Short mmCIF file of C-alpha atoms in Angstrom, two decimals:
data_model
loop_
_atom_site.label_atom_id
_atom_site.label_comp_id
_atom_site.label_asym_id
_atom_site.label_seq_id
_atom_site.Cartn_x
_atom_site.Cartn_y
_atom_site.Cartn_z
CA UNK A 1 53.44 58.13 50.01
CA UNK A 2 54.53 54.62 49.12
CA UNK A 3 57.56 54.20 46.84
CA UNK A 4 55.25 53.07 44.03
CA UNK A 5 53.00 56.11 44.54
CA UNK A 6 56.02 58.36 44.32
CA UNK A 7 56.96 56.81 40.98
CA UNK A 8 53.43 57.31 39.61
CA UNK A 9 53.37 60.92 40.80
CA UNK A 10 56.77 61.52 39.20
CA UNK A 11 55.41 60.10 35.92
CA UNK A 12 52.50 62.55 36.02
CA UNK A 13 54.84 65.46 36.77
CA UNK A 14 57.10 64.39 33.91
CA UNK A 15 54.11 64.38 31.55
CA UNK A 16 53.61 68.05 32.42
CA UNK A 17 57.33 68.80 31.99
CA UNK A 18 57.33 67.15 28.56
CA UNK A 19 54.23 69.09 27.51
CA UNK A 20 55.86 72.29 28.74
CA UNK A 21 58.97 71.57 26.70
CA UNK A 22 56.93 71.01 23.56
CA UNK A 23 54.69 74.05 23.95
CA UNK A 24 56.99 76.53 25.67
CA UNK A 25 54.95 76.41 28.89
CA UNK A 26 56.33 76.22 32.42
CA UNK A 27 59.73 74.55 33.04
CA UNK A 28 60.32 71.66 35.44
CA UNK A 29 61.13 73.71 38.54
CA UNK A 30 57.89 75.68 38.29
CA UNK A 31 55.85 72.56 37.55
CA UNK A 32 57.27 70.85 40.62
CA UNK A 33 56.61 73.90 42.81
CA UNK A 34 53.00 74.03 41.61
CA UNK A 35 52.53 70.29 42.21
CA UNK A 36 53.83 70.63 45.77
CA UNK A 37 51.45 73.55 46.43
CA UNK A 38 48.50 71.49 45.21
CA UNK A 39 49.47 68.30 47.08
CA UNK A 40 50.03 69.37 50.66
CA UNK A 41 49.87 65.77 51.86
CA UNK A 42 53.33 65.17 50.43
CA UNK A 43 55.83 65.54 53.27
CA UNK A 44 59.38 66.78 53.06
CA UNK A 45 60.74 63.29 52.37
CA UNK A 46 58.16 62.77 49.64
CA UNK A 47 59.02 66.11 48.04
CA UNK A 48 62.73 65.34 48.09
CA UNK A 49 62.15 61.88 46.62
CA UNK A 50 59.83 63.21 43.90
CA UNK A 51 62.24 65.96 42.95
CA UNK A 52 65.06 63.44 42.66
CA UNK A 53 62.95 61.04 40.60
CA UNK A 54 61.83 63.75 38.18
CA UNK A 55 65.27 65.23 37.63
CA UNK A 56 67.00 61.84 37.47
CA UNK A 57 64.55 60.80 34.75
CA UNK A 58 65.10 64.04 32.83
CA UNK A 59 68.87 63.54 33.00
CA UNK A 60 68.54 59.93 31.85
CA UNK A 61 66.77 60.88 28.62
CA UNK A 62 68.40 62.49 25.58
CA UNK A 63 65.68 63.77 23.23
CA UNK A 64 62.25 64.74 24.53
CA UNK A 65 60.53 61.50 25.62
CA UNK A 66 57.16 60.42 24.33
CA UNK A 67 55.73 60.40 27.85
CA UNK A 68 56.56 60.58 31.52
CA UNK A 69 56.17 56.81 31.74
CA UNK A 70 58.72 56.29 28.96
CA UNK A 71 61.09 58.61 30.80
CA UNK A 72 60.66 56.66 34.02
CA UNK A 73 61.19 53.37 32.20
CA UNK A 74 64.49 54.79 30.96
CA UNK A 75 65.38 55.34 34.62
CA UNK A 76 64.51 51.67 35.29
CA UNK A 77 66.96 50.68 32.55
CA UNK A 78 69.75 52.74 34.10
CA UNK A 79 69.13 51.29 37.55
CA UNK A 80 67.67 54.45 39.03
CA UNK A 81 64.28 52.89 39.81
CA UNK A 82 63.35 49.31 40.66
CA UNK A 83 61.10 47.65 38.08
CA UNK A 84 59.17 46.06 40.95
CA UNK A 85 57.69 49.46 41.79
CA UNK A 86 55.63 49.20 38.60
CA UNK A 87 53.27 46.97 40.56
CA UNK A 88 49.82 48.00 39.39
CA UNK A 89 48.81 48.97 42.92
CA UNK A 90 46.09 51.54 43.60
CA UNK A 91 48.40 54.55 43.55
CA UNK A 92 51.33 52.99 41.72
CA UNK A 93 52.16 52.68 38.02
CA UNK A 94 50.83 49.85 35.89
CA UNK A 95 53.03 46.81 35.45
CA UNK A 96 55.61 47.00 32.66
CA UNK A 97 54.28 45.27 29.55
CA UNK A 98 56.36 42.93 27.46
CA UNK A 99 58.21 44.93 24.82
CA UNK A 100 57.18 48.29 26.30
CA UNK A 101 59.66 50.89 25.08
CA UNK A 102 61.53 53.34 27.23
CA UNK A 103 62.76 56.80 26.24
CA UNK A 104 65.99 57.24 24.32
CA UNK A 105 69.15 57.91 26.30
CA UNK A 106 72.06 60.26 25.56
CA UNK A 107 72.65 63.82 26.68
CA UNK A 108 70.69 65.75 24.04
CA UNK A 109 68.87 65.54 20.73
CA UNK A 110 70.95 64.56 17.71
CA UNK A 111 71.10 68.07 16.24
CA UNK A 112 72.15 69.56 19.56
CA UNK A 113 74.83 66.91 20.12
CA UNK A 114 76.20 67.84 16.68
CA UNK A 115 76.18 71.57 17.54
CA UNK A 116 78.05 70.91 20.78
CA UNK A 117 80.57 68.67 19.02
CA UNK A 118 81.23 71.44 16.51
CA UNK A 119 81.78 73.72 19.53
CA UNK A 120 84.44 71.42 20.98
CA UNK A 121 82.19 69.62 23.46
CA UNK A 122 82.67 65.87 23.07
CA UNK A 123 80.47 63.09 24.44
CA UNK A 124 82.29 62.88 27.77
CA UNK A 125 82.09 66.63 28.30
CA UNK A 126 78.45 66.58 27.20
CA UNK A 127 77.55 63.90 29.72
CA UNK A 128 79.17 65.99 32.48
CA UNK A 129 76.73 68.77 31.62
CA UNK A 130 74.00 66.62 33.20
CA UNK A 131 75.77 65.75 36.45
CA UNK A 132 74.26 67.15 39.63
CA UNK A 133 75.68 70.58 40.40
CA UNK A 134 77.26 71.48 43.73
CA UNK A 135 76.06 74.45 45.76
CA UNK A 136 78.38 77.45 45.68
CA UNK A 137 78.28 80.64 47.69
CA UNK A 138 79.91 84.02 47.24
CA UNK A 139 81.05 85.75 50.42
CA UNK A 140 79.91 89.38 50.42
CA UNK A 141 83.08 91.39 51.00
CA UNK A 142 81.01 94.48 51.85
CA UNK A 143 80.25 92.74 55.15
CA UNK A 144 82.85 90.05 55.82
CA UNK A 145 85.62 87.94 54.27
CA UNK A 146 85.92 84.32 53.26
CA UNK A 147 88.35 83.65 56.12
CA UNK A 148 86.14 85.33 58.70
CA UNK A 149 82.68 83.99 57.84
CA UNK A 150 81.41 81.00 59.82
CA UNK A 151 78.60 78.87 58.40
CA UNK A 152 76.50 76.05 59.90
CA UNK A 153 78.00 73.36 57.60
CA UNK A 154 81.41 72.35 56.34
CA UNK A 155 82.61 74.29 53.29
CA UNK A 156 85.64 74.35 51.05
CA UNK A 157 87.04 77.30 49.11
CA UNK A 158 86.66 77.40 45.35
CA UNK A 159 89.00 78.96 42.79
CA UNK A 160 86.93 82.15 42.95
CA UNK A 161 88.56 84.41 45.57
CA UNK A 162 85.34 84.71 47.58
CA UNK A 163 83.77 81.38 46.68
CA UNK A 164 82.73 78.53 48.99
CA UNK A 165 81.35 75.10 48.06
CA UNK A 166 79.09 73.00 50.25
CA UNK A 167 76.63 70.11 50.16
CA UNK A 168 74.05 70.47 47.43
CA UNK A 169 70.90 70.57 49.56
CA UNK A 170 72.05 72.83 52.38
CA UNK A 171 69.16 75.14 53.46
CA UNK A 172 71.19 78.31 52.88
CA UNK A 173 68.21 80.65 52.65
CA UNK A 174 67.21 79.68 56.20
CA UNK A 175 70.55 80.71 57.67
CA UNK A 176 71.08 83.96 59.56
CA UNK A 177 74.29 84.46 57.56
CA UNK A 178 72.24 84.54 54.36
CA UNK A 179 69.47 86.74 55.79
CA UNK A 180 72.12 89.16 57.04
CA UNK A 181 73.72 89.40 53.61
CA UNK A 182 77.04 87.75 54.45
CA UNK A 183 76.72 85.23 51.61
CA UNK A 184 74.89 84.94 48.30
CA UNK A 185 74.14 81.77 46.32
CA UNK A 186 76.21 82.02 43.14
CA UNK A 187 78.01 79.42 41.05
CA UNK A 188 81.79 79.71 40.99
CA UNK A 189 81.74 80.05 37.21
CA UNK A 190 79.35 82.98 37.47
CA UNK A 191 81.61 84.57 40.06
CA UNK A 192 84.64 84.22 37.77
CA UNK A 193 82.71 85.57 34.78
CA UNK A 194 81.82 88.71 36.72
CA UNK A 195 85.23 89.04 38.37
CA UNK A 196 86.95 89.01 34.97
CA UNK A 197 85.15 92.25 34.05
CA UNK A 198 87.74 94.05 36.18
CA UNK A 199 85.29 96.47 37.81
CA UNK A 200 87.18 98.91 40.05
CA UNK A 201 86.13 101.33 42.82
CA UNK A 202 84.85 104.64 41.48
CA UNK A 203 83.81 103.34 38.06
CA UNK A 204 80.49 103.93 36.35
CA UNK A 205 79.01 100.52 35.48
CA UNK A 206 75.90 99.44 33.61
CA UNK A 207 74.60 95.92 34.09
CA UNK A 208 72.53 95.76 30.92
CA UNK A 209 70.79 92.42 31.61
CA UNK A 210 70.74 92.45 35.40
CA UNK A 211 67.85 90.04 35.95
CA UNK A 212 67.44 89.49 39.69
CA UNK A 213 70.84 91.08 40.29
CA UNK A 214 73.29 88.33 41.19
CA UNK A 215 76.15 89.83 39.20
CA UNK A 216 75.01 93.36 40.10
CA UNK A 217 75.64 92.58 43.77
CA UNK A 218 79.06 91.13 42.96
CA UNK A 219 79.94 94.23 40.95
CA UNK A 220 78.88 96.40 43.89
CA UNK A 221 81.17 94.45 46.19
CA UNK A 222 84.03 94.86 43.71
CA UNK A 223 83.41 98.61 43.64
CA UNK A 224 83.36 98.72 47.43
CA UNK A 225 80.17 100.76 47.29
CA UNK A 226 82.05 103.48 45.39
CA UNK A 227 81.16 104.67 41.90
CA UNK A 228 77.72 103.81 40.52
CA UNK A 229 75.94 100.82 39.02
CA UNK A 230 72.85 101.07 36.85
CA UNK A 231 71.05 97.71 36.82
CA UNK A 232 68.77 97.33 33.80
CA UNK A 233 66.41 94.69 32.47
CA UNK A 234 63.28 94.31 30.36
CA UNK A 235 61.71 91.85 32.83
CA UNK A 236 59.84 93.75 35.54
CA UNK A 237 59.30 90.70 37.74
CA UNK A 238 62.96 89.70 37.79
CA UNK A 239 64.19 93.24 38.32
CA UNK A 240 61.76 93.68 41.22
CA UNK A 241 63.79 91.08 43.14
CA UNK A 242 66.80 93.40 43.18
CA UNK A 243 65.87 96.04 45.83
CA UNK A 244 65.51 93.60 48.77
CA UNK A 245 68.73 91.87 47.74
CA UNK A 246 70.53 95.22 47.56
CA UNK A 247 69.31 96.11 51.05
CA UNK A 248 70.29 92.74 52.49
CA UNK A 249 73.78 92.94 50.97
CA UNK A 250 74.46 96.44 52.29
CA UNK A 251 74.83 97.89 48.78
CA UNK A 252 74.56 101.67 48.46
CA UNK A 253 75.52 102.46 44.86
CA UNK A 254 72.94 100.65 42.71
CA UNK A 255 69.98 102.13 40.84
CA UNK A 256 67.52 100.00 38.85
CA UNK A 257 65.94 100.88 35.51
CA UNK A 258 63.25 98.91 33.68
CA UNK A 259 63.70 99.01 29.91
CA UNK A 260 61.28 98.42 27.05
CA UNK A 261 62.42 95.80 24.52
CA UNK A 262 63.58 97.48 21.34
CA UNK A 263 63.83 100.88 23.03
CA UNK A 264 66.85 100.25 25.23
CA UNK A 265 69.08 102.94 23.71
CA UNK A 266 66.33 105.56 23.83
CA UNK A 267 65.73 104.82 27.50
CA UNK A 268 69.45 105.00 28.26
CA UNK A 269 70.15 108.13 26.21
CA UNK A 270 71.07 110.07 29.38
CA UNK A 271 74.01 107.74 30.09
CA UNK A 272 75.11 106.95 26.52
CA UNK A 273 78.85 107.31 25.96
CA UNK A 274 79.62 107.68 29.68
CA UNK A 275 80.05 104.21 31.21
CA UNK A 276 83.45 102.85 32.14
CA UNK A 277 82.08 99.31 31.91
CA UNK A 278 78.95 97.67 30.51
CA UNK A 279 78.25 94.09 31.50
CA UNK A 280 76.20 92.12 28.96
CA UNK A 281 75.11 88.92 30.71
CA UNK A 282 73.02 88.07 27.69
CA UNK A 283 69.95 85.85 27.37
CA UNK A 284 70.99 82.51 25.89
CA UNK A 285 70.16 78.83 25.55
CA UNK A 286 71.40 78.10 29.06
CA UNK A 287 73.32 75.04 27.86
CA UNK A 288 75.93 75.73 30.52
CA UNK A 289 73.33 75.29 33.27
CA UNK A 290 71.91 71.89 32.33
CA UNK A 291 73.23 70.47 35.60
CA UNK A 292 70.65 72.63 37.39
CA UNK A 293 67.95 72.78 34.70
CA UNK A 294 68.31 69.65 32.56
CA UNK A 295 64.91 70.11 30.91
CA UNK A 296 66.26 73.28 29.27
CA UNK A 297 67.81 71.18 26.51
CA UNK A 298 64.36 69.84 25.59
CA UNK A 299 63.16 73.38 24.99
CA UNK A 300 65.81 74.31 22.41
CA UNK A 301 65.71 74.33 18.61
CA UNK A 302 68.04 75.64 15.89
CA UNK A 303 65.64 78.55 15.45
CA UNK A 304 65.81 79.47 19.15
CA UNK A 305 69.62 79.38 19.07
CA UNK A 306 69.59 81.69 16.06
CA UNK A 307 67.18 84.05 17.80
CA UNK A 308 69.36 84.15 20.92
CA UNK A 309 72.40 84.95 18.77
CA UNK A 310 70.60 87.89 17.16
CA UNK A 311 69.60 89.21 20.57
CA UNK A 312 73.18 88.89 21.81
CA UNK A 313 74.47 90.86 18.80
CA UNK A 314 71.89 93.58 19.43
CA UNK A 315 72.78 93.84 23.12
CA UNK A 316 76.50 94.05 22.36
CA UNK A 317 75.89 96.89 19.91
CA UNK A 318 73.78 98.71 22.49
CA UNK A 319 76.55 98.25 25.05
CA UNK A 320 79.11 99.65 22.62
CA UNK A 321 77.06 102.86 22.40
CA UNK A 322 76.97 103.24 26.17
CA UNK A 323 80.69 103.20 27.03
CA UNK A 324 83.02 106.19 27.01
CA UNK A 325 86.11 106.28 24.77
CA UNK A 326 88.47 103.68 26.21
CA UNK A 327 85.57 102.03 28.06
CA UNK A 328 84.92 98.31 28.22
CA UNK A 329 82.16 95.90 27.27
CA UNK A 330 82.13 92.55 29.06
CA UNK A 331 80.14 89.78 27.37
CA UNK A 332 78.93 86.68 29.22
CA UNK A 333 76.66 83.80 28.23
CA UNK A 334 75.98 80.63 30.21
CA UNK A 335 76.33 78.58 27.04
CA UNK A 336 78.86 76.15 25.57
CA UNK A 337 77.67 76.67 22.00
CA UNK A 338 80.04 78.67 19.82
CA UNK A 339 77.00 80.26 18.19
CA UNK A 340 76.41 82.03 21.51
CA UNK A 341 80.04 82.58 22.44
CA UNK A 342 83.09 82.52 20.22
CA UNK A 343 81.11 83.36 17.09
CA UNK A 344 79.41 86.33 18.75
CA UNK A 345 82.73 87.76 19.90
CA UNK A 346 84.14 87.41 16.39
CA UNK A 347 81.05 89.02 14.86
CA UNK A 348 81.22 91.94 17.30
CA UNK A 349 84.82 92.71 16.36
CA UNK A 350 83.92 92.48 12.69
CA UNK A 351 81.12 95.02 13.16
CA UNK A 352 83.37 97.23 15.31
CA UNK A 353 86.83 96.92 13.76
CA UNK A 354 88.23 99.81 15.84
CA UNK A 355 87.53 97.87 19.07
CA UNK A 356 89.97 95.36 20.57
CA UNK A 357 89.53 92.12 22.47
CA UNK A 358 90.84 92.20 26.03
CA UNK A 359 93.06 89.29 27.12
CA UNK A 360 91.53 87.12 29.82
CA UNK A 361 93.30 84.71 32.16
CA UNK A 362 91.12 83.10 34.81
CA UNK A 363 92.08 80.49 37.44
CA UNK A 364 89.85 77.98 35.63
CA UNK A 365 88.82 77.36 32.04
CA UNK A 366 90.69 77.94 28.81
CA UNK A 367 90.82 80.32 25.87
CA UNK A 368 88.13 79.94 23.22
CA UNK A 369 88.44 82.18 20.17
CA UNK A 370 88.60 85.80 21.31
CA UNK A 371 87.35 84.88 24.78
CA UNK A 372 87.40 82.31 27.56
CA UNK A 373 85.29 79.28 28.36
CA UNK A 374 84.43 77.40 31.55
CA UNK A 375 82.90 73.90 31.42
CA UNK A 376 81.36 71.53 33.97
CA UNK A 377 83.59 68.66 32.81
CA UNK A 378 86.94 70.42 33.09
CA UNK A 379 86.29 73.09 35.69
CA UNK A 380 83.45 71.82 37.88
CA UNK A 381 81.48 75.02 37.29
CA UNK A 382 78.49 75.92 35.19
CA UNK A 383 79.41 76.47 31.56
CA UNK A 384 80.22 80.03 30.49
CA UNK A 385 81.68 81.95 27.58
CA UNK A 386 83.33 85.22 28.57
CA UNK A 387 84.85 87.96 26.42
CA UNK A 388 85.98 91.51 27.02
CA UNK A 389 86.26 94.37 24.53
CA UNK A 390 87.73 97.85 24.82
CA UNK A 391 86.63 100.85 22.76
CA UNK A 392 89.12 103.09 20.95
#
């Protein structure tokens, strides 16, 4: 592909991303994957260039652009693309017309910028939410240690005790060390959020929103394959990714359970009141992960934030019914909005006045309300809110 053809293809992909944001259809990563499947002529260099163009354009725009072309013109304004590539060639984009408008810049829509500001995220911190993220690994201590593992590229330790950071595009999933379960791809912030739950060998743990099981595997390593972990989710497809990951990691104490939305407590009645720890890695806006999925911010609305908050409250109340007396609930969201963090912790303690907040002190981040917060700007991790509660 010529450079101009790459720009035109990126414009067409961006049109699909924008339509997906407006209608709730597929996000950018899935749209790109589908485009690559349908355009086999695009080589590895073309795919890398297209991916960079699409995500650079998404990061350069604040609110949802009018079109993929407007988004790409914004990238021209920021110096990310040469205007000369709009050359009107056969496979390239049409020449830029006099007075043709580009998309608006910034880091989010006006209402969302205001919500973040009210949550203590200023413009500088907001802009950092759109920087490219590094690639972090967690060393699987069921099989090796951070000091002992040897990888094909240079790495540096992170503040997480088993974390390593490396170049962003390293082909980790092709490495023998990954296939053999020595390392897992996991952001340092995610590692710290799970570590702070204080899971200990022999405990009974429920991962209430396990998804594909990233934190489940970390919990299993913390337990040293002792005790038991019940990994639950309402998404069959995501939960189906867990068994092969468990096998690869050498985990022997995890069972999976698919739940029906709205019937979680009924389907967990056999373990109610027995868990030492329930992890609630709750569905949220994902504002802490914009570095990896910048189009997520185009898919948000005040109504969606409110709906996420209600879901988080429900999940916390379910978790409270699952722990034994003196047991713990650990609440995590990958969000920097107080509506999905500090406010939810406060509301939980108001609904459960006999519970107490557990003090947290992590090697990164800072206190936020009754919990702890990690941010890309200050900590170089994905954004997280973390809180712990103990039952009477």
